[in-house]
Short mmCIF file of C-alpha atoms and ligand atoms in Angstrom, two decimals:
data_model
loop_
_atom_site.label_atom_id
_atom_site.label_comp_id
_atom_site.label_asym_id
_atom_site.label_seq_id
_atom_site.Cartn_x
_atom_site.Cartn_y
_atom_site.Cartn_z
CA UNK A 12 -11.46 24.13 -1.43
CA UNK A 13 -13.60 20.82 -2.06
CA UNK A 14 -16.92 21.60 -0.59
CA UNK A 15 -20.21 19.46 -0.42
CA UNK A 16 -23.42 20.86 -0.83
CA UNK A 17 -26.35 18.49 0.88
CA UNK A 18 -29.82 18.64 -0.62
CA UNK A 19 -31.81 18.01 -3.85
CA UNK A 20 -34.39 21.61 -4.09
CA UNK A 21 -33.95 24.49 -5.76
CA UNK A 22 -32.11 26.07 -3.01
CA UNK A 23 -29.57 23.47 -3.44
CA UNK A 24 -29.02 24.44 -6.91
CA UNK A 25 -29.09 27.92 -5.85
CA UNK A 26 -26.12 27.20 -4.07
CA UNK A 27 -24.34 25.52 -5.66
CA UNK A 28 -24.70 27.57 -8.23
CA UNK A 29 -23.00 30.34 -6.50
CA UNK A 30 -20.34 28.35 -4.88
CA UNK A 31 -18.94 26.98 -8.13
CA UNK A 32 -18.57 30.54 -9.66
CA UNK A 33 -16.39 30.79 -7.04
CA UNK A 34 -12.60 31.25 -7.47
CA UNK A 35 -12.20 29.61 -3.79
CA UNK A 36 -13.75 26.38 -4.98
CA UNK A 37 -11.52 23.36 -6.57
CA UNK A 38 -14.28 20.81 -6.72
CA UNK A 39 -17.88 20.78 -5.72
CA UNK A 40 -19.96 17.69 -5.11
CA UNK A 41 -23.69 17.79 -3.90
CA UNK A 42 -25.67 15.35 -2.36
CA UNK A 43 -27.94 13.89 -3.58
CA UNK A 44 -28.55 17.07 -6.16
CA UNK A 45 -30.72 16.81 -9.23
CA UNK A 46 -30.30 17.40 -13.18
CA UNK A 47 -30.00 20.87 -13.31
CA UNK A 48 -27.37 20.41 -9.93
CA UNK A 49 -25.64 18.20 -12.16
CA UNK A 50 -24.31 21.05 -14.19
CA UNK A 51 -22.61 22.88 -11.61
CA UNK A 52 -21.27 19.64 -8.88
CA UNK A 53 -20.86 16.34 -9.00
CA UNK A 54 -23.76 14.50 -7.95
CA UNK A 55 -23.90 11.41 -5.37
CA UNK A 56 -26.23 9.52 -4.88
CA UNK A 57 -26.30 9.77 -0.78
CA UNK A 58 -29.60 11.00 0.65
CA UNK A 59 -29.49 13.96 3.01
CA UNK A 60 -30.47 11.83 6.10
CA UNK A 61 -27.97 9.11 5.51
CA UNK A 62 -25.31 11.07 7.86
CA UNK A 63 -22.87 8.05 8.24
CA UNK A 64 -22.95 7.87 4.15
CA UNK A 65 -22.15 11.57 4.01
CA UNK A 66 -19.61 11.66 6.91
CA UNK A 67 -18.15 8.73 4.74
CA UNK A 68 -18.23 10.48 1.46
CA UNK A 69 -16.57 13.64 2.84
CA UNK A 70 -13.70 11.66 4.25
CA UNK A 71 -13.07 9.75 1.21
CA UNK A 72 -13.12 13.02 -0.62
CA UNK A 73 -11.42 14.99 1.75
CA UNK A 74 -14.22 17.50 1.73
CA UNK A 75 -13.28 21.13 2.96
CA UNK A 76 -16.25 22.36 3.73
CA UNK A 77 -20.08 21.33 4.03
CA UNK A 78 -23.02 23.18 2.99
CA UNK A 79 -26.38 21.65 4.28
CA UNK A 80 -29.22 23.25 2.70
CA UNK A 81 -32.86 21.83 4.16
CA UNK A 82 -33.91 21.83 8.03
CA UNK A 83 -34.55 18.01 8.29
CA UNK A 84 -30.89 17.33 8.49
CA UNK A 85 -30.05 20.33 10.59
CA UNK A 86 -32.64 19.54 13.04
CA UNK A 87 -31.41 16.20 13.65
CA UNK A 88 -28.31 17.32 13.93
CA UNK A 89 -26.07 16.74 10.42
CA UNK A 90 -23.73 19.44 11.05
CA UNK A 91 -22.82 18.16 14.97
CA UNK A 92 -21.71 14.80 12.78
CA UNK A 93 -19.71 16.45 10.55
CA UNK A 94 -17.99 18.71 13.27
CA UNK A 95 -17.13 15.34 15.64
CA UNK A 96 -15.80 13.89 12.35
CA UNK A 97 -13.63 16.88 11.79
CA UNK A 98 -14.75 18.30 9.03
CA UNK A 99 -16.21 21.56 8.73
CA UNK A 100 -19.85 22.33 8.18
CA UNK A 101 -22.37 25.26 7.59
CA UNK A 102 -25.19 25.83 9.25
CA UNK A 103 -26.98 25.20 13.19
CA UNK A 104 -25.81 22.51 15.28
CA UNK A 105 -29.03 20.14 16.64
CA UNK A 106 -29.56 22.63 19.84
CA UNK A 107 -28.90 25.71 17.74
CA UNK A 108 -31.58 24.26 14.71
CA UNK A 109 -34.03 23.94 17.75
CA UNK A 110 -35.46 27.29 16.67
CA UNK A 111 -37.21 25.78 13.93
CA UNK A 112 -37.38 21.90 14.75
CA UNK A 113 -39.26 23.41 17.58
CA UNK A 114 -41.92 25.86 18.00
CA UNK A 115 -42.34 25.52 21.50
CA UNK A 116 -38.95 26.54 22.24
CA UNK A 117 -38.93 29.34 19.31
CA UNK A 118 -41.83 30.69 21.13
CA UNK A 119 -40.61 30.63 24.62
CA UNK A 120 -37.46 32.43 23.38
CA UNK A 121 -39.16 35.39 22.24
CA UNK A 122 -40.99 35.55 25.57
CA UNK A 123 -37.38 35.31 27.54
CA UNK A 124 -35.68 37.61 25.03
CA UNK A 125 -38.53 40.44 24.51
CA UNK A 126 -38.71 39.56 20.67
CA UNK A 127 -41.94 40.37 19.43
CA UNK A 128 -44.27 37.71 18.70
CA UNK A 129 -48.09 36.54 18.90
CA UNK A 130 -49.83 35.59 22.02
CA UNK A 131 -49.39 31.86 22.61
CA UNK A 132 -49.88 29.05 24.92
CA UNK A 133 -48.36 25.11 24.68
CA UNK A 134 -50.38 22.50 25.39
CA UNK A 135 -49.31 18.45 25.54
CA UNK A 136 -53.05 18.02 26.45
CA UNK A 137 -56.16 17.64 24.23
CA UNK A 138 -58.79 19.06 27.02
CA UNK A 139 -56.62 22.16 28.01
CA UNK A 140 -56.26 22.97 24.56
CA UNK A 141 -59.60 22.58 23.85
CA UNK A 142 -60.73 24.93 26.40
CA UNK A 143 -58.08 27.51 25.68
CA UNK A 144 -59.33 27.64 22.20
CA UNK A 145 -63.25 27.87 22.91
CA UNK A 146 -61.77 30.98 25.27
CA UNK A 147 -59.80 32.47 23.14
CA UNK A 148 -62.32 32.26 19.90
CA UNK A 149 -61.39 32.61 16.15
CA UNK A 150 -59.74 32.90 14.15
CA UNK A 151 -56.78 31.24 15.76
CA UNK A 152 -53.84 29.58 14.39
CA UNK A 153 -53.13 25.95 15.73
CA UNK A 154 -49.40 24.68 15.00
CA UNK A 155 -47.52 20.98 15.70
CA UNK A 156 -44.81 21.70 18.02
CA UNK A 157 -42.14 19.84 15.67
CA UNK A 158 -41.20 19.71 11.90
CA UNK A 159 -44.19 18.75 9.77
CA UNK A 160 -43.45 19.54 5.54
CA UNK A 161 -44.77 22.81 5.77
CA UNK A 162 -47.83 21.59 6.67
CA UNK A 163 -48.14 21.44 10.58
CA UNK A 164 -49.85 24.64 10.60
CA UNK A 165 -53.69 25.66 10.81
CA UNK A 166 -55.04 29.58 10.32
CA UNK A 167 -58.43 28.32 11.71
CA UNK A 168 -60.91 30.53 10.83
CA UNK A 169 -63.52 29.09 13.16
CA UNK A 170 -63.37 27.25 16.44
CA UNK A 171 -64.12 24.02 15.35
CA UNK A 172 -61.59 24.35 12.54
CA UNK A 173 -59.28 24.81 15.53
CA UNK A 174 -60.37 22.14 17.68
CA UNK A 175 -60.00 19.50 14.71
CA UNK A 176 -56.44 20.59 14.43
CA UNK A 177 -55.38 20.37 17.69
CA UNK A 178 -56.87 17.12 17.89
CA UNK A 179 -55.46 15.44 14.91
CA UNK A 180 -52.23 16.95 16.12
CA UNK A 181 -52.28 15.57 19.51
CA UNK A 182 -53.52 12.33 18.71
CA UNK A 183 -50.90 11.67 16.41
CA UNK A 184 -52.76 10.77 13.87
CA UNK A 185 -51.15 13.79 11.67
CA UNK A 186 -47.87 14.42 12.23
CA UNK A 187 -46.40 11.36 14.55
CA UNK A 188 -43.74 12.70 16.96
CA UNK A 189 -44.04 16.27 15.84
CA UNK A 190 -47.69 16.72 16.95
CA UNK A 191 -47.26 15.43 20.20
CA UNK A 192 -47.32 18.98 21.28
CA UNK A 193 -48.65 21.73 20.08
CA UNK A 194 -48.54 25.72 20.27
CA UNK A 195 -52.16 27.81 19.98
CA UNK A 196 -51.59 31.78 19.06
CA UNK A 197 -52.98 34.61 18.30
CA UNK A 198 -54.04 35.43 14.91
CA UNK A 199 -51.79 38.29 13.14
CA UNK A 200 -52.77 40.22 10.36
CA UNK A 201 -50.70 41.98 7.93
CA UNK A 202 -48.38 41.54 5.37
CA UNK A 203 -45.36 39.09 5.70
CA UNK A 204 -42.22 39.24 4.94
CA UNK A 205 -38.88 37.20 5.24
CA UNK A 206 -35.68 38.36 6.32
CA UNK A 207 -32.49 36.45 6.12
CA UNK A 208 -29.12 37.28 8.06
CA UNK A 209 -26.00 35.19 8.01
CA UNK A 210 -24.94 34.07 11.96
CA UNK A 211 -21.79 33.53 13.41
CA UNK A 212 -23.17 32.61 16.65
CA UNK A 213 -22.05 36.84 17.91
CA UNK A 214 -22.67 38.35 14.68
CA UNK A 215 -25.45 38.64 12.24
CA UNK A 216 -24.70 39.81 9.07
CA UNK A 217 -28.15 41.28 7.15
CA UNK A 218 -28.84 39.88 3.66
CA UNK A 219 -31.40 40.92 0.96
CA UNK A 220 -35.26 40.60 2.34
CA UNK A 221 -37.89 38.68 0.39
CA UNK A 222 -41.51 37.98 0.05
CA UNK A 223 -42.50 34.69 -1.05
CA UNK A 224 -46.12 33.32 -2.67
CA UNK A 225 -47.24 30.48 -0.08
CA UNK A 226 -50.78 29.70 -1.82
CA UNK A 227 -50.72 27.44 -4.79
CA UNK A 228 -53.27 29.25 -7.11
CA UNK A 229 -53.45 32.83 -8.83
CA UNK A 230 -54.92 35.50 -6.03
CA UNK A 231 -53.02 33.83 -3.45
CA UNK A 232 -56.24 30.88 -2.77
CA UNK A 233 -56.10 27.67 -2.68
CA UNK A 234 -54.00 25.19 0.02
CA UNK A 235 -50.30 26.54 1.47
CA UNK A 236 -47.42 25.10 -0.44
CA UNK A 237 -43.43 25.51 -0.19
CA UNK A 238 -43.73 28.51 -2.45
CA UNK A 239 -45.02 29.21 -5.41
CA UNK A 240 -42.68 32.40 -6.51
CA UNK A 241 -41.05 34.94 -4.50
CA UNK A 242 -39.11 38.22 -5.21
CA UNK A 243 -36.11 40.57 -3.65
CA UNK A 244 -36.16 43.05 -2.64
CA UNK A 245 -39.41 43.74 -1.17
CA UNK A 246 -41.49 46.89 -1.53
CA UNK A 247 -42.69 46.63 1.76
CA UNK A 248 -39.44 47.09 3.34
CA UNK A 249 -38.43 50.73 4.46
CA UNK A 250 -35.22 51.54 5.88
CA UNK A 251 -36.62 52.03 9.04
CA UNK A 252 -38.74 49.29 9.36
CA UNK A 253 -34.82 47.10 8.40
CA UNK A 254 -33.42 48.55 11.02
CA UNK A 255 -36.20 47.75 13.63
CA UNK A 256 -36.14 43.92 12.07
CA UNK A 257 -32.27 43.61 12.27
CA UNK A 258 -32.92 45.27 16.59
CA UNK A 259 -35.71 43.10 17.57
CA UNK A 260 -35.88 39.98 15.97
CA UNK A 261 -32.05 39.48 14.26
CA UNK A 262 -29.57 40.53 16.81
CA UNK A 263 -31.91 39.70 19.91
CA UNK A 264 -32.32 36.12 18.97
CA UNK A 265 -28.23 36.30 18.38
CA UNK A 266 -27.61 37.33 21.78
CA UNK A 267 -30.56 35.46 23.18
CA UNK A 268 -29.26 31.73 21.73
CA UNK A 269 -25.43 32.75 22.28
CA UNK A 270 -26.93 33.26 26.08
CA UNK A 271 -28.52 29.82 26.43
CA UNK A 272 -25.72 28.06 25.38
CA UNK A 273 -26.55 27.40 21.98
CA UNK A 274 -24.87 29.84 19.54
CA UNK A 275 -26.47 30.12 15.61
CA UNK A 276 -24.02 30.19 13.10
CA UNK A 277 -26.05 29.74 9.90
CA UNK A 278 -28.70 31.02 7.91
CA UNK A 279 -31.40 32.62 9.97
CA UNK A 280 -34.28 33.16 8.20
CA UNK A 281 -36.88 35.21 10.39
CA UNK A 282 -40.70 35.14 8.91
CA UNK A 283 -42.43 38.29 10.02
CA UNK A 284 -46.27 39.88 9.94
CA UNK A 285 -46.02 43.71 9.53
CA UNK A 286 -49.35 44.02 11.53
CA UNK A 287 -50.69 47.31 12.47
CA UNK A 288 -48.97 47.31 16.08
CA UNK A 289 -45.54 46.73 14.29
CA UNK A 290 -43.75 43.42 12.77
CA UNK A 291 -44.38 40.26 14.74
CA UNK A 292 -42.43 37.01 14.02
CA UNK A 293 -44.38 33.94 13.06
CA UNK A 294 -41.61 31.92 12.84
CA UNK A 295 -37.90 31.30 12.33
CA UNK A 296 -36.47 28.65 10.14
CA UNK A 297 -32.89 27.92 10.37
CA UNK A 298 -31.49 27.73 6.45
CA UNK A 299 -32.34 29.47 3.20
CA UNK A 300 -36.16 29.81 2.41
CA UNK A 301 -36.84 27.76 -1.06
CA UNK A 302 -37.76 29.89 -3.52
CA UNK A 303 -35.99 32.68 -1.52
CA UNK A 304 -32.75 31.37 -1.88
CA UNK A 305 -32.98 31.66 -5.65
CA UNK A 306 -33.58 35.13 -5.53
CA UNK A 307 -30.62 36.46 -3.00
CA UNK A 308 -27.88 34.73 -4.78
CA UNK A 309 -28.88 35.61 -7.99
CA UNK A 310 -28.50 39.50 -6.51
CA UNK A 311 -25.67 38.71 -4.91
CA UNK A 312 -22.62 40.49 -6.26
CA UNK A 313 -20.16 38.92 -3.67
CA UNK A 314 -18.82 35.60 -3.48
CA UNK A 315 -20.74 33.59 -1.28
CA UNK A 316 -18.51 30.71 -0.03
CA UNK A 317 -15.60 33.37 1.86
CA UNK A 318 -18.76 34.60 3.84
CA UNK A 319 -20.11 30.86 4.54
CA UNK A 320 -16.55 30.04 5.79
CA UNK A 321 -16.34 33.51 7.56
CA UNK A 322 -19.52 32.88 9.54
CA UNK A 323 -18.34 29.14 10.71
CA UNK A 324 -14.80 30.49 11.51
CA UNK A 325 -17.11 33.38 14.14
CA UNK A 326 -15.08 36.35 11.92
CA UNK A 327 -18.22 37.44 10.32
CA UNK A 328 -17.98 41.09 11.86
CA UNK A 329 -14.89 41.81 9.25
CA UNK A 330 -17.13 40.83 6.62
CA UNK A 331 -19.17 42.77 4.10
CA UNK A 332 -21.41 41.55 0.91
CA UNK A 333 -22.44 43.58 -1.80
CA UNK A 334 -25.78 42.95 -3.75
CA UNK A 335 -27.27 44.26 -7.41
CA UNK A 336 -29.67 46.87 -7.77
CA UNK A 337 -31.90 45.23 -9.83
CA UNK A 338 -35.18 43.03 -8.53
CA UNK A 339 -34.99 39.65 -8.57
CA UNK A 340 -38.27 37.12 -9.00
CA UNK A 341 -38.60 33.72 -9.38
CA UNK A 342 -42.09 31.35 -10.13
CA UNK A 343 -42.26 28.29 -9.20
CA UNK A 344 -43.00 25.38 -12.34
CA UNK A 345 -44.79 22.58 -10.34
CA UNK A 346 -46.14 19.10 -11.15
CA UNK A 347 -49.75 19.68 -12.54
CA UNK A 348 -51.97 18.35 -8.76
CA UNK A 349 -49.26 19.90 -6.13
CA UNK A 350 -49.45 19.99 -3.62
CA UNK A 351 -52.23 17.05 -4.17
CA UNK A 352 -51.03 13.90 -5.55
CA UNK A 353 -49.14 14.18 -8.82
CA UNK A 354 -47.66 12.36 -11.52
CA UNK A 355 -43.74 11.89 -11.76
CA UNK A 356 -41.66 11.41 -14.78
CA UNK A 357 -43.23 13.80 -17.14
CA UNK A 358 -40.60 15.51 -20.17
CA UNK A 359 -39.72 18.96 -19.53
CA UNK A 360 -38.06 20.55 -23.14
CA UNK A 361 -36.88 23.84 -23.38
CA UNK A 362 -35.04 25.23 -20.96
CA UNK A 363 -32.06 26.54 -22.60
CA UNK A 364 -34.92 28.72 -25.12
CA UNK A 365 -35.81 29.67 -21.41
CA UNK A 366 -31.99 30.83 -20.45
CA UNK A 367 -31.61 32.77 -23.75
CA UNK A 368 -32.55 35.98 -21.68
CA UNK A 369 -29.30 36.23 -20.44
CA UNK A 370 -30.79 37.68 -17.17
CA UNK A 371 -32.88 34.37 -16.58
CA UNK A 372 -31.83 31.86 -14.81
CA UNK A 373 -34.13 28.31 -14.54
CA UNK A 374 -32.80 26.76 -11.41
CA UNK A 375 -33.89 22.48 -10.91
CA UNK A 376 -36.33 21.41 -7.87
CA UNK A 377 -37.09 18.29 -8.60
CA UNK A 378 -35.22 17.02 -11.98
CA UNK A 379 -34.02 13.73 -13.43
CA UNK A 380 -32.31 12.19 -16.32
CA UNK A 381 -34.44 9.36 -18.09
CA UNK A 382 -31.55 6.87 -19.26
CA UNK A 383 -32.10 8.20 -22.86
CA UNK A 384 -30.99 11.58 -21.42
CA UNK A 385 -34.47 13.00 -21.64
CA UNK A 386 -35.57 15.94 -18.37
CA UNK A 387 -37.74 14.28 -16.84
CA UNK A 388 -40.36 16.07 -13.34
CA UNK A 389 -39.26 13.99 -10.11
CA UNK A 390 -41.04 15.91 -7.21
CA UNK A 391 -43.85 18.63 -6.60
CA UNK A 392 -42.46 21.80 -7.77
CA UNK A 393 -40.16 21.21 -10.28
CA UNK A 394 -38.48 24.36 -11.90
CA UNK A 395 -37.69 27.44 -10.11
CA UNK A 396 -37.32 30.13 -13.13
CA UNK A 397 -35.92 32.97 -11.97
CA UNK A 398 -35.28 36.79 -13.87
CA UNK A 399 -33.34 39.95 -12.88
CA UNK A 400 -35.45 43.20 -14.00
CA UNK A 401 -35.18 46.49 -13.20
CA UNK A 402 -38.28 46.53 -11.58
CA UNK A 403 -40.75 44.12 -10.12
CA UNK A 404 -42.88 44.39 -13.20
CA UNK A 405 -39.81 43.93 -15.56
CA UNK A 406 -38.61 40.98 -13.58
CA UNK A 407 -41.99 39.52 -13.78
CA UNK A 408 -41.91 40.02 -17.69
CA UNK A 409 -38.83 38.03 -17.93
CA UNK A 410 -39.45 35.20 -15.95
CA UNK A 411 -43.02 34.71 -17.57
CA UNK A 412 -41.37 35.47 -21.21
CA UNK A 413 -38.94 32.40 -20.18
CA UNK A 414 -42.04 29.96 -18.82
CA UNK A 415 -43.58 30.61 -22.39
CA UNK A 416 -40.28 29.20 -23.80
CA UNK A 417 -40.84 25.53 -21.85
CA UNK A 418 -42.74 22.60 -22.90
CA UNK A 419 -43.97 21.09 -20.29
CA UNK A 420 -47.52 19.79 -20.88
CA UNK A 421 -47.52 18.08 -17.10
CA UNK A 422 -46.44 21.22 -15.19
CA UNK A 423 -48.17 24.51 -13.73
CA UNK A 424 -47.52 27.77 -12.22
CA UNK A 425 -48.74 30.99 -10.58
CA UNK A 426 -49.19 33.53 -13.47
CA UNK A 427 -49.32 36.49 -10.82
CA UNK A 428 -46.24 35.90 -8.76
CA UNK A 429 -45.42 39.45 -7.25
CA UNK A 430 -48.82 41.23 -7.89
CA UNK A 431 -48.76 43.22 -4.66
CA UNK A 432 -45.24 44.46 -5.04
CA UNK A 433 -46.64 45.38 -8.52
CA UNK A 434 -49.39 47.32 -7.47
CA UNK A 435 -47.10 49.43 -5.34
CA UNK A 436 -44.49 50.12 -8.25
CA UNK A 437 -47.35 51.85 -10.08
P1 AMP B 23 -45.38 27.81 8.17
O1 AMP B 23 -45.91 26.51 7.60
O2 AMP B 23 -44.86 27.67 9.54
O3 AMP B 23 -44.46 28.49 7.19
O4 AMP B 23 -46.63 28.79 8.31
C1 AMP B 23 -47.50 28.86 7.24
C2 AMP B 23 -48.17 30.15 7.15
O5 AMP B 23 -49.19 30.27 8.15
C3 AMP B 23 -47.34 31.40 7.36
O6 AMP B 23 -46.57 31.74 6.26
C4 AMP B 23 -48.43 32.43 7.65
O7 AMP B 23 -49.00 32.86 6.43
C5 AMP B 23 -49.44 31.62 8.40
N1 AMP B 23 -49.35 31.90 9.85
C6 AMP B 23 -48.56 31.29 10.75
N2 AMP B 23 -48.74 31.81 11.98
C7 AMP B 23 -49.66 32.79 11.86
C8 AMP B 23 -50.30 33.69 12.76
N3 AMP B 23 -50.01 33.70 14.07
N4 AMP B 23 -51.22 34.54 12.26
C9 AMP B 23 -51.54 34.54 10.95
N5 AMP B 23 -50.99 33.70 10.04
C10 AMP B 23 -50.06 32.83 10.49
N1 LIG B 24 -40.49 29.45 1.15
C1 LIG B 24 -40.60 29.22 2.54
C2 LIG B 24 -39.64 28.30 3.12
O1 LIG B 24 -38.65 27.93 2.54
O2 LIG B 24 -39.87 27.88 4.25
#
């Protein structure tokens, strides 16, 4: 098979990762991919949101098989274009991705479908938003209706924290197009958790569970990023509380978008607060989480690309993966001022010293090639260093152990990624 991989993260070189160990693969190509990608595919230089460049690409190449990686594509509907063009593609079709490119209609879903959630409201109006939040009181979380970076939502821990949000939503001012509406909810408590099944549009087929590190600093403070680190499998997660998950949120929101017409065959990545009344989703996104990604596939025993086929061929119920024992974590290395302004084009050495724990495995974000061949930091985070262990703590060991080993002078990370899972082990 010749298969194209779209995206540039660390996800992206997750995959493709995985998919070129594979015996089914012939050729791999990734678009637009980074330095560390480069090692695994072919890179082009075709950016993930110039479809009629990619459509292009994969006809010249007579691709097999697509794999898009991030949402913006999906939600404007990449893998539609590929599927008119005949050629076949992972991942939600525009109505399908609708479950993250929209909250609204996320939201509304669970209240059709029973699927636990927090209280909400929509609002297209400033004034009855306004008033629904002085009723409601905080702390109350304020969220643009449409994709936003990661950073469309507000935990408002006071009222007029809330009201400034909704107002810099609405008027456009902070997210264009995708404040123009705007969900209010309840405020959960808990501890969160992300589970990720594969979708065949009838099938859902359960994959390893995560927990990721959204603040950027040590302690969890300091302003929401991508991710700063995450680890597999999570602590948190009995067996019971995976089979209540894979009931309520995995295979009603299955049957509930097969129902409206708009099947999910993808990823489905469900992000849940265990609160004290039981797990409640906060959201869904409709891909791999980045770092999360990193950590599945490198537990994954099985080879990935049969089951990505499987689930866009709807056979996914014949299918089976098989995953290591051992805990995966991975810490994010990001450009020193992330997710502030920061500088690009600063000279990472080192990595292979990193990879000479042969259970480490330093995946690219945001990588270049300076013309004299030097690594040079092209985005926010940067390096996505990743370690089996046989426990949490060991895992932890490793990846830290492998930071130690790069010179990076412009860089930063987390030094605490997976404390709570920690605690627990001991
Ligand atoms: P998102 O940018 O959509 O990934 O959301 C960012 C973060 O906001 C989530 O990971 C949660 O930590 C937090 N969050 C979102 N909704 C709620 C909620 N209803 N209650 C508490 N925290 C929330
Ligand atoms: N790490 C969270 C996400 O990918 O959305």
């Amino acid at each position: 098979m010749k298969v194209l991989v779209v995206g540039s993260g660390g996800r992206e070189h997750a995959l493709c990762w995985a998919i070129a160990a594979s015996p089914l693969c012939d050729a791999l190509y990734c678009a637009p991919g980074n330095a560390g990608i480069a090692a695994d595919a072919e890179c082009v230089t075709i950016g993930a949101e110039d479809f009629d460049g990619l459509v292009a690409f994969a006809r010249e190449k007579s691709i097999d098989f697509v794999v898009v990686g991030p949402e913006a594509p999906l939600v404007a509907g990449l893998v539609d274009r590929m599927t008119e063009s005949g050629i076949k593609a992972f991942g939600p079709t525009e109505a399908a991705a609708a479950l993250e490119g929209s909250k609204g209609f996320a939201k509304d879903l669970c209240a059709k479908y029973d699927i636990p959630t927090a209280a909400y409201r929509r609002f297209a109006e400033l004034e009855a938003a306004k008033t629904y939040i002085r009723e409601q009181g905080a702390p109350i979380v304020v969220k643009a209706d449409g994709l936003a970076a990661g950073k469309g939502v507000t935990v408002a821990r006071s009222v007029d924290e809330a009201l400034a949000a909704a107002e810099d939503a609405l008027s456009g001012r902070a997210f264009g197009e995708s404040g123009a509406e705007i969900v209010v909810e309840e405020f959960l408590e808990g501890e969160e958790i992300s589970v990720f099944a594969l979708c065949d549009g009838k099938a859902a087929l359960m994959l390893a569970a995560a927990q990721d590190h959204k603040a950027a600093f040590d302690g969890d403070k300091g302003p929401n990023t991508g991710g700063m680190g995450a680890y597999s499998p999570c602590p948190a997660m009995t067996d019971a509380l995976a089979a209540e998950i894979e009931e309520k949120f995995v295979r009603r929101t299955v049957a509930a978008m097969k129902a409206e017409g708009r099947p999910f065959i993808g990823i489905l990545f469900v992000g849940l607060m265990i609160t004290a009344a039981g797990p409640k989703l906060i959201e869904y996104n409709v891909r791999f989480g980045d770092p999360e990604c990193q950590v599945l596939l490198l537990r994954l025993r099985s080879d990935l690309l049969p089951a990505l086929v499987a689930a866009c061929d709807g056979i996914l119920d014949s299918f089976d993966l098989r995953w290591y024992d051992e805990v995966a974590l991975s810490v994010a290395m990001a450009s020193k001022g992330y997710p502030g302004p920061y500088q690009n084009g600063t000279e990472i050495r080192g990595i292979e010293a990193a990879e000479a724990d042969g259970r480490v495995k330093v995946f690219h974000a945001g990588t270049a090639r300076g013309a004299d061949g030097r690594l040079l930091a092209t985005g926010g985070r940067v390096l996505s260093v990743t370690a089996l262990g046989d426990s949490v703590a060991d895992a932890q060991r490793r990846a830290y152990a492998a930071i130690d080993k790069i010179d990076w002078p412009g860089g930063f990370c987390r030094r605490d990624i997976g404390w709570r899972a920690i605690a627990r082990e001991k």
